[in-house]
Amino acid sequence: MTFAALTGWGKCLPPAILSNEDLSTFLDTNDEWIVQRTGMKERRVSHVPGLMLSTVAAKRALACAGVKAEELDLILYGSCSFDEHVPNTASGLQVAIGAKNAAAMDVNTACTSFLYGMSTATAFIKSGAAKKVLVIGVEHISKFMDWQNRNVSVLFGDGAAAAVFEASDQEEGVIAERLHCFADARQSLRVRGKGASYANVGILYGDTRWDFDGQEIFKKAVTGMGEGSVEVLKKAGVTIDDVGVIVPHQANLRIIEAVVKRAGATMDKVHLTVAKYGNMSAATAPVALVEALEEGKVKPGSLVLIPAFGAGLTMSAHLIRWGGRTTPKEVSDAELPPCERSALDMVRELMALKEPHARSEAALMGARFVEAG
Ligand code: ACO
């Protein structure tokens, strides 16, 4: 039987840090509220496009696996803030790393995109359709942020991570998974301003308004991630005590605490990044996984549990059996170009560019969708 081993991992965080104090210079918010309600202290703002973040992450993951880019059969590029839609961004990454023999596909399930990509990579490898697959989770969400809206703009940040999956005859990689979508709640998170519904109606591209029902998302996230975790453990015939480390999606510390409780675990088993990076959507879980590896929290042969959710509302839960290696084979020297500006300056510039104007506002809020009748 063929399995899909996770053999390479790498992350890339843009260096500019946006603190809670920075946010409170232009929003009616404060550090105490943000920390108490979300567990977040700071997040990153990228000075380069998502493709650059993912190129550095990909080069690091390939070096870690000891795999050359030409060996890749498939690239899965998970994001909801693509640099461009046509051509797809996966093809841009293919050129950037020189993966001349690969197929290239974008995946968008919002925050779970890397994880749906991981399931797809595993299925391709198990079916024999591919042997080596690169999966990316990346967001340049600061570009599409509704910065004036304190309900959402304090929650998100930019980042990227990548993983290499290879065919193996050892039982490793994803050993149980659950993918689902609470589509009846899809209207609870919508980024108005992205997509054909908003084309040719006078909207400045990048100007967005977020429909965001935080409490509804919170409840669905806890239920979905909690039940998904229990289900994958049952499928694999193991208990939570057999799990070495839990690496959840990190949208809110309180969501993580509730999920971990439902799964019957304690917080000392969880690798947390939420305070440092906030919610990086598709990049969140893979960045946390890479960090857990770098900090020695993933032991050879151990089980890693990854529950997640995203807009849609998509959910996922994966149980990974780790292989024998938890350190990189090689280390890449890939780096981002230096960043000359502060995160706050970059955000202020984005806000000035998006200065709301009446026509854009009316078109954004006037758009109607199938479920809105
Ligand atoms: N600073 C200060 N006050 C704020 C802020 C802020 N940044 N944001 C909201 N408030 C106010 C609200 O206006 C409200 O005021 P009111 O009582 O006068 O109306 C008050 O704080 C309480 O707001 P609640 O919504 O009740 O706060 P809650 O404790 O539910 O926390 C939060 C809000 C953090 C959004 C929470 O609901 C949550 O985490 N939801 C899920 C978020 C999430 O997962 N997002 C991403 C999902 S999908 C993806 O990952 C792509």
Short mmCIF file of C-alpha atoms and ligand atoms in Angstrom, two decimals:
data_model
loop_
_atom_site.label_atom_id
_atom_site.label_comp_id
_atom_site.label_asym_id
_atom_site.label_seq_id
_atom_site.Cartn_x
_atom_site.Cartn_y
_atom_site.Cartn_z
CA MET A 1 0.00 0.00 0.00
CA THR A 2 1.20 3.52 -0.81
CA PHE A 3 1.20 6.34 1.76
CA ALA A 4 1.97 10.07 1.37
CA ALA A 5 4.80 10.96 3.75
CA LEU A 6 5.36 14.60 4.72
CA THR A 7 9.10 14.88 4.10
CA GLY A 8 9.79 18.60 3.78
CA TRP A 9 8.52 21.74 5.51
CA GLY A 10 9.33 25.44 5.41
CA LYS A 11 7.73 28.73 6.40
CA CYS A 12 8.17 32.38 5.45
CA LEU A 13 6.91 35.21 7.64
CA PRO A 14 7.23 38.79 6.38
CA PRO A 15 9.31 40.76 8.92
CA ALA A 16 7.07 43.83 9.51
CA ILE A 17 5.10 43.51 12.76
CA LEU A 18 1.76 45.24 13.38
CA SER A 19 1.09 45.39 17.12
CA ASN A 20 -2.21 45.88 18.95
CA GLU A 21 -0.93 49.33 19.90
CA ASP A 22 -0.37 50.12 16.20
CA LEU A 23 -4.00 49.15 15.48
CA SER A 24 -5.26 51.38 18.26
CA THR A 25 -3.68 54.41 16.52
CA PHE A 26 -6.38 54.29 13.82
CA LEU A 27 -9.13 52.08 15.29
CA ASP A 28 -11.34 52.35 18.36
CA THR A 29 -9.71 49.34 20.00
CA ASN A 30 -7.03 48.52 22.55
CA ASP A 31 -4.50 45.85 23.48
CA GLU A 32 -6.56 44.64 26.44
CA TRP A 33 -9.71 43.95 24.34
CA ILE A 34 -7.79 42.18 21.59
CA VAL A 35 -5.74 40.00 23.94
CA GLN A 36 -8.73 39.12 26.12
CA ARG A 37 -11.11 38.26 23.23
CA THR A 38 -8.64 36.69 20.77
CA GLY A 39 -5.26 35.97 22.40
CA MET A 40 -3.54 38.04 19.66
CA LYS A 41 -0.73 40.49 20.38
CA GLU A 42 0.71 41.09 16.92
CA ARG A 43 0.52 40.01 13.29
CA ARG A 44 2.67 40.44 10.15
CA VAL A 45 2.12 42.70 7.13
CA SER A 46 3.87 41.70 3.93
CA HIS A 47 5.97 44.11 1.84
CA VAL A 48 6.10 41.57 -1.03
CA PRO A 49 3.45 39.65 -3.01
CA GLY A 50 2.19 36.27 -1.79
CA LEU A 51 4.10 34.56 -4.59
CA MET A 52 7.39 35.76 -3.08
CA LEU A 53 6.44 34.56 0.39
CA SER A 54 5.47 31.16 -1.01
CA THR A 55 8.62 30.92 -3.16
CA VAL A 56 10.84 31.28 -0.10
CA ALA A 57 8.69 28.83 1.90
CA ALA A 58 8.74 26.35 -1.02
CA LYS A 59 12.53 26.52 -1.45
CA ARG A 60 12.95 25.88 2.27
CA ALA A 61 10.53 22.92 2.18
CA LEU A 62 12.23 21.38 -0.89
CA ALA A 63 15.68 21.68 0.74
CA CYS A 64 14.28 20.16 3.93
CA ALA A 65 13.00 17.16 1.93
CA GLY A 66 16.13 16.94 -0.22
CA VAL A 67 13.85 17.08 -3.29
CA LYS A 68 14.68 19.04 -6.44
CA ALA A 69 11.94 21.24 -7.92
CA GLU A 70 12.10 19.29 -11.23
CA GLU A 71 11.07 16.13 -9.36
CA LEU A 72 7.67 17.59 -8.41
CA ASP A 73 4.60 16.16 -10.18
CA LEU A 74 2.10 18.62 -8.75
CA ILE A 75 1.91 22.01 -6.99
CA LEU A 76 -1.20 22.83 -4.93
CA TYR A 77 -1.34 26.52 -4.04
CA GLY A 78 -3.75 27.14 -1.15
CA SER A 79 -4.89 30.73 -0.64
CA CYS A 80 -7.84 33.13 -0.78
CA SER A 81 -5.72 36.20 -1.58
CA PHE A 82 -4.12 35.15 -4.88
CA ASP A 83 -1.81 37.68 -6.57
CA GLU A 84 -3.86 37.11 -9.73
CA HIS A 85 -6.58 34.71 -10.85
CA VAL A 86 -5.63 34.18 -14.49
CA PRO A 87 -3.06 32.77 -14.85
CA ASN A 88 -3.32 30.86 -11.62
CA THR A 89 -0.73 31.61 -8.96
CA ALA A 90 0.43 27.99 -8.72
CA SER A 91 1.90 28.39 -12.23
CA GLY A 92 3.80 31.48 -11.03
CA LEU A 93 5.33 29.43 -8.24
CA GLN A 94 6.18 26.71 -10.73
CA VAL A 95 8.25 29.21 -12.73
CA ALA A 96 9.79 30.78 -9.60
CA ILE A 97 11.16 27.48 -8.29
CA GLY A 98 11.79 25.79 -11.67
CA ALA A 99 9.35 22.89 -11.22
CA LYS A 100 9.23 22.31 -14.97
CA ASN A 101 7.66 18.83 -14.77
CA ALA A 102 4.78 19.70 -12.44
CA ALA A 103 1.07 20.29 -12.88
CA ALA A 104 -0.08 23.37 -10.98
CA MET A 105 -3.42 24.05 -9.32
CA ASP A 106 -4.82 26.78 -7.04
CA VAL A 107 -6.99 25.67 -4.11
CA ASN A 108 -9.35 28.01 -2.24
CA THR A 109 -11.27 26.86 0.81
CA ALA A 110 -10.17 29.98 2.76
CA CYS A 111 -8.37 29.14 6.01
CA THR A 112 -8.45 25.39 5.33
CA SER A 113 -6.90 25.67 1.83
CA PHE A 114 -3.55 24.14 2.81
CA LEU A 115 -5.38 21.30 4.56
CA TYR A 116 -7.70 20.55 1.63
CA GLY A 117 -4.50 20.67 -0.44
CA MET A 118 -2.89 18.16 1.90
CA SER A 119 -5.87 15.80 1.43
CA THR A 120 -5.64 16.28 -2.36
CA ALA A 121 -1.89 15.61 -2.36
CA THR A 122 -2.43 12.46 -0.29
CA ALA A 123 -5.18 11.23 -2.63
CA PHE A 124 -3.06 11.89 -5.76
CA ILE A 125 -0.13 10.02 -4.25
CA LYS A 126 -2.23 7.11 -2.97
CA SER A 127 -3.91 6.74 -6.38
CA GLY A 128 -0.54 6.69 -8.15
CA ALA A 129 -1.33 9.86 -10.13
CA ALA A 130 1.62 11.69 -8.49
CA LYS A 131 4.72 10.76 -6.50
CA LYS A 132 5.96 14.11 -5.23
CA VAL A 133 3.64 17.01 -4.42
CA LEU A 134 4.29 20.50 -3.03
CA VAL A 135 1.45 22.05 -1.00
CA ILE A 136 1.40 25.75 -0.12
CA GLY A 137 -0.63 27.77 2.39
CA VAL A 138 -0.15 31.50 1.80
CA GLU A 139 -2.01 34.75 2.37
CA HIS A 140 -1.41 38.38 1.51
CA ILE A 141 -4.66 39.28 3.20
CA SER A 142 -3.54 42.78 4.25
CA LYS A 143 -4.21 43.86 0.64
CA PHE A 144 -7.89 42.91 0.93
CA MET A 145 -8.43 43.95 4.52
CA ASP A 146 -11.28 46.26 5.46
CA TRP A 147 -8.85 48.15 7.71
CA GLN A 148 -11.44 50.53 9.16
CA ASN A 149 -13.54 47.62 10.48
CA ARG A 150 -12.29 46.71 13.95
CA ASN A 151 -14.41 43.52 13.95
CA VAL A 152 -12.07 41.95 11.38
CA SER A 153 -8.91 43.99 10.88
CA VAL A 154 -7.44 43.10 14.28
CA LEU A 155 -7.75 39.36 13.53
CA PHE A 156 -5.66 38.73 10.41
CA GLY A 157 -2.05 38.72 9.21
CA ASP A 158 0.13 37.67 6.27
CA GLY A 159 2.41 34.62 5.96
CA ALA A 160 3.25 31.43 4.08
CA ALA A 161 4.30 27.83 4.59
CA ALA A 162 4.96 24.86 2.34
CA ALA A 163 5.16 21.08 2.65
CA VAL A 164 6.50 18.32 0.40
CA PHE A 165 4.64 15.01 0.25
CA GLU A 166 6.25 11.87 -1.20
CA ALA A 167 5.06 8.34 -1.92
CA SER A 168 6.16 5.94 0.80
CA ASP A 169 5.51 2.30 1.67
CA GLN A 170 5.70 3.12 5.40
CA GLU A 171 2.42 3.94 7.16
CA GLU A 172 2.94 7.69 7.58
CA GLY A 173 1.40 11.00 6.53
CA VAL A 174 -2.37 11.51 6.82
CA ILE A 175 -3.88 8.38 8.40
CA ALA A 176 -7.38 9.77 9.05
CA GLU A 177 -9.23 12.85 7.81
CA ARG A 178 -12.58 14.58 7.89
CA LEU A 179 -13.52 17.33 5.43
CA HIS A 180 -16.84 19.11 5.63
CA CYS A 181 -18.56 22.42 4.85
CA PHE A 182 -21.31 24.17 6.84
CA ALA A 183 -22.56 25.80 3.64
CA ASP A 184 -25.83 26.99 5.19
CA ALA A 185 -23.69 29.43 7.22
CA ARG A 186 -21.64 30.63 4.22
CA GLN A 187 -23.05 34.16 4.50
CA SER A 188 -21.51 34.54 7.98
CA LEU A 189 -18.15 35.38 6.41
CA ARG A 190 -18.05 37.12 3.05
CA VAL A 191 -15.45 39.47 1.62
CA ARG A 192 -17.47 41.91 -0.45
CA GLY A 193 -15.40 43.25 -3.33
CA LYS A 194 -13.71 40.07 -4.55
CA GLY A 195 -15.18 38.20 -7.51
CA ALA A 196 -17.32 38.60 -10.63
CA SER A 197 -20.33 39.83 -8.61
CA TYR A 198 -18.40 43.07 -8.13
CA ALA A 199 -16.92 43.50 -11.61
CA ASN A 200 -17.86 46.54 -13.74
CA VAL A 201 -19.97 48.19 -11.05
CA GLY A 202 -17.58 50.98 -10.11
CA ILE A 203 -15.69 49.40 -7.23
CA LEU A 204 -12.04 50.15 -6.63
CA TYR A 205 -10.38 46.72 -6.71
CA GLY A 206 -9.08 45.92 -3.23
CA ASP A 207 -11.73 48.06 -1.56
CA THR A 208 -13.66 45.54 0.53
CA ARG A 209 -16.35 45.32 3.18
CA TRP A 210 -16.42 42.18 5.26
CA ASP A 211 -19.73 40.60 6.27
CA PHE A 212 -18.61 38.93 9.46
CA ASP A 213 -20.79 37.27 12.09
CA GLY A 214 -18.04 36.52 14.61
CA GLN A 215 -20.24 34.72 17.09
CA GLU A 216 -21.84 32.42 14.48
CA ILE A 217 -18.39 31.55 13.09
CA PHE A 218 -17.12 30.99 16.63
CA LYS A 219 -19.89 28.46 17.40
CA LYS A 220 -19.55 26.56 14.11
CA ALA A 221 -15.75 26.51 14.46
CA VAL A 222 -15.90 24.99 17.92
CA THR A 223 -18.50 22.38 16.91
CA GLY A 224 -16.83 21.48 13.61
CA MET A 225 -13.25 21.32 14.83
CA GLY A 226 -14.26 19.55 18.05
CA GLU A 227 -16.38 16.87 16.37
CA GLY A 228 -13.87 16.49 13.52
CA SER A 229 -11.07 15.85 16.01
CA VAL A 230 -13.05 13.17 17.83
CA GLU A 231 -14.02 11.57 14.52
CA VAL A 232 -10.48 11.25 13.11
CA LEU A 233 -9.20 9.78 16.36
CA LYS A 234 -12.02 7.20 16.21
CA LYS A 235 -11.32 6.44 12.52
CA ALA A 236 -7.66 5.78 13.32
CA GLY A 237 -8.55 3.68 16.38
CA VAL A 238 -6.52 5.86 18.77
CA THR A 239 -7.31 8.16 21.71
CA ILE A 240 -6.33 11.76 22.37
CA ASP A 241 -3.68 10.46 24.79
CA ASP A 242 -1.89 8.87 21.81
CA VAL A 243 -1.54 12.28 20.12
CA GLY A 244 1.84 13.96 20.56
CA VAL A 245 0.92 17.51 19.56
CA ILE A 246 -2.21 19.37 18.45
CA VAL A 247 -1.65 22.03 15.77
CA PRO A 248 -5.00 23.77 15.28
CA HIS A 249 -6.05 26.60 12.98
CA GLN A 250 -5.50 29.76 15.06
CA ALA A 251 -8.37 32.23 14.57
CA ASN A 252 -8.95 32.86 18.26
CA LEU A 253 -7.35 31.45 21.42
CA ARG A 254 -10.80 30.93 22.98
CA ILE A 255 -11.90 28.79 19.99
CA ILE A 256 -8.76 26.67 20.40
CA GLU A 257 -9.38 26.23 24.14
CA ALA A 258 -12.97 25.11 23.53
CA VAL A 259 -11.95 22.68 20.75
CA VAL A 260 -9.16 21.17 22.83
CA LYS A 261 -11.57 20.66 25.73
CA ARG A 262 -14.09 18.93 23.42
CA ALA A 263 -11.34 16.67 22.11
CA GLY A 264 -10.56 15.69 25.72
CA ALA A 265 -7.05 17.19 25.74
CA THR A 266 -5.27 19.90 27.72
CA MET A 267 -3.62 23.04 26.36
CA ASP A 268 -0.09 21.81 27.11
CA LYS A 269 -0.49 19.55 24.06
CA VAL A 270 -1.21 22.48 21.72
CA HIS A 271 1.31 24.42 19.65
CA LEU A 272 0.17 28.07 19.69
CA THR A 273 1.15 30.85 17.30
CA VAL A 274 -1.96 33.02 17.62
CA ALA A 275 -0.31 35.67 19.84
CA LYS A 276 2.54 36.29 17.37
CA TYR A 277 0.90 35.92 13.96
CA GLY A 278 -2.90 36.19 14.44
CA ASN A 279 -4.99 34.39 11.81
CA MET A 280 -3.04 34.02 8.55
CA SER A 281 -5.93 32.09 6.99
CA ALA A 282 -4.45 29.34 4.74
CA ALA A 283 -0.94 29.87 6.12
CA THR A 284 -1.93 29.48 9.78
CA ALA A 285 -1.92 25.72 10.34
CA PRO A 286 1.15 24.97 8.17
CA VAL A 287 3.18 27.80 9.76
CA ALA A 288 2.26 26.41 13.19
CA LEU A 289 3.21 22.90 12.07
CA VAL A 290 6.61 24.07 10.83
CA GLU A 291 7.20 25.92 14.11
CA ALA A 292 6.18 22.87 16.15
CA LEU A 293 8.79 20.87 14.19
CA GLU A 294 11.46 23.55 14.63
CA GLU A 295 10.80 23.60 18.37
CA GLY A 296 11.12 19.80 18.66
CA LYS A 297 7.45 19.27 19.57
CA VAL A 298 6.90 16.69 16.79
CA LYS A 299 8.65 13.45 17.71
CA PRO A 300 9.59 10.70 15.22
CA GLY A 301 6.68 8.28 14.77
CA SER A 302 4.26 10.46 16.79
CA LEU A 303 0.70 11.55 15.95
CA VAL A 304 -0.15 15.15 15.03
CA LEU A 305 -3.78 16.34 15.14
CA ILE A 306 -4.74 19.34 12.95
CA PRO A 307 -8.33 20.65 13.29
CA ALA A 308 -9.25 23.70 11.20
CA PHE A 309 -12.09 25.81 9.75
CA GLY A 310 -12.48 28.65 7.29
CA ALA A 311 -14.94 30.72 5.29
CA GLY A 312 -17.54 28.57 3.55
CA LEU A 313 -17.72 27.58 6.40
CA THR A 314 -15.28 24.80 5.55
CA MET A 315 -13.87 22.53 8.22
CA SER A 316 -11.22 19.86 8.32
CA ALA A 317 -9.51 17.55 10.78
CA HIS A 318 -6.39 15.53 9.98
CA LEU A 319 -4.43 13.00 11.95
CA ILE A 320 -0.84 12.64 10.71
CA ARG A 321 1.50 9.80 11.62
CA TRP A 322 4.96 11.38 11.51
CA GLY A 323 7.85 9.52 9.90
CA GLY A 324 11.31 8.92 11.32
CA ARG A 325 12.82 12.32 10.47
CA THR A 326 11.95 15.60 12.21
CA THR A 327 14.98 17.64 11.08
CA PRO A 328 15.74 19.05 7.61
CA LYS A 329 17.98 17.15 5.18
CA GLU A 330 19.35 20.44 3.85
CA VAL A 331 18.77 24.12 4.63
CA SER A 332 17.93 26.62 1.88
CA ASP A 333 19.48 30.09 1.84
CA ALA A 334 16.33 31.62 0.26
CA GLU A 335 15.38 34.93 1.88
CA LEU A 336 12.93 37.77 1.25
CA PRO A 337 14.28 41.14 0.12
CA PRO A 338 14.70 43.53 3.08
CA CYS A 339 11.67 45.52 4.21
CA GLU A 340 12.28 49.26 4.46
CA ARG A 341 8.90 50.32 5.88
CA SER A 342 7.06 49.71 9.13
CA ALA A 343 3.88 47.60 9.14
CA LEU A 344 1.89 50.62 10.32
CA ASP A 345 3.18 52.75 7.41
CA MET A 346 2.17 50.01 4.95
CA VAL A 347 -1.32 49.78 6.48
CA ARG A 348 -1.76 53.55 6.46
CA GLU A 349 -0.79 53.59 2.79
CA LEU A 350 -3.33 50.84 2.01
CA MET A 351 -6.05 52.78 3.85
CA ALA A 352 -5.24 55.96 1.94
CA LEU A 353 -5.41 54.09 -1.40
CA LYS A 354 -8.78 52.61 -0.45
CA GLU A 355 -10.27 55.85 0.83
CA PRO A 356 -13.95 54.90 0.55
CA HIS A 357 -15.99 56.72 -2.05
CA ALA A 358 -19.77 56.74 -2.30
CA ARG A 359 -20.15 54.79 -5.54
CA SER A 360 -17.87 52.00 -4.35
CA GLU A 361 -19.67 51.78 -1.00
CA ALA A 362 -23.10 51.55 -2.63
CA ALA A 363 -21.96 48.91 -5.12
CA LEU A 364 -20.25 46.85 -2.42
CA MET A 365 -23.23 46.84 -0.11
CA GLY A 366 -25.82 46.57 -2.91
CA ALA A 367 -24.53 43.28 -4.32
CA ARG A 368 -27.07 40.45 -4.01
CA PHE A 369 -26.36 36.73 -3.85
CA VAL A 370 -28.27 33.54 -4.35
CA GLU A 371 -29.04 32.99 -0.66
CA ALA A 372 -30.05 36.65 -0.27
CA GLY A 373 -32.91 36.15 -2.79
N1 ACO B 1 -11.91 46.35 19.76
C1 ACO B 1 -12.79 46.75 20.67
N2 ACO B 1 -14.08 46.37 20.66
C2 ACO B 1 -14.48 45.55 19.69
C3 ACO B 1 -13.60 45.08 18.69
C4 ACO B 1 -12.27 45.53 18.74
N3 ACO B 1 -11.34 45.14 17.85
N4 ACO B 1 -14.29 44.28 17.85
C5 ACO B 1 -15.54 44.23 18.30
N5 ACO B 1 -15.67 44.99 19.41
C6 ACO B 1 -16.86 45.23 20.23
C7 ACO B 1 -18.12 44.90 19.50
O1 ACO B 1 -18.54 46.00 18.71
C8 ACO B 1 -19.08 44.62 20.65
O2 ACO B 1 -19.55 45.85 21.13
P1 ACO B 1 -21.11 46.00 21.57
O3 ACO B 1 -21.28 45.00 22.68
O4 ACO B 1 -21.17 47.43 21.98
O5 ACO B 1 -21.90 45.66 20.34
C9 ACO B 1 -18.19 44.02 21.72
O6 ACO B 1 -16.83 44.35 21.34
C10 ACO B 1 -18.30 42.53 21.86
O7 ACO B 1 -18.28 41.94 20.59
P2 ACO B 1 -18.52 40.40 20.41
O8 ACO B 1 -18.68 40.10 18.98
O9 ACO B 1 -19.58 39.94 21.37
O10 ACO B 1 -17.14 39.80 20.96
P3 ACO B 1 -16.72 38.32 21.02
O11 ACO B 1 -16.33 38.01 22.38
O12 ACO B 1 -17.69 37.42 20.31
O13 ACO B 1 -15.40 38.32 20.14
C11 ACO B 1 -14.59 37.77 17.94
C12 ACO B 1 -15.43 38.72 18.77
C13 ACO B 1 -13.14 37.89 18.38
C14 ACO B 1 -14.69 38.19 16.47
C15 ACO B 1 -15.11 36.33 18.11
O14 ACO B 1 -16.49 36.27 17.88
C16 ACO B 1 -14.41 35.36 17.18
O15 ACO B 1 -13.26 35.04 17.37
N6 ACO B 1 -15.10 34.83 16.16
C17 ACO B 1 -14.49 33.96 15.16
C18 ACO B 1 -13.52 34.77 14.37
C19 ACO B 1 -12.92 34.00 13.30
O16 ACO B 1 -12.73 32.85 13.44
N7 ACO B 1 -12.60 34.60 12.18
C20 ACO B 1 -12.03 33.96 11.03
C21 ACO B 1 -12.92 32.88 10.55
S1 ACO B 1 -12.65 32.19 9.01
C22 ACO B 1 -11.15 32.27 8.61
O17 ACO B 1 -10.32 31.91 9.42
C23 ACO B 1 -10.88 32.87 7.23
#
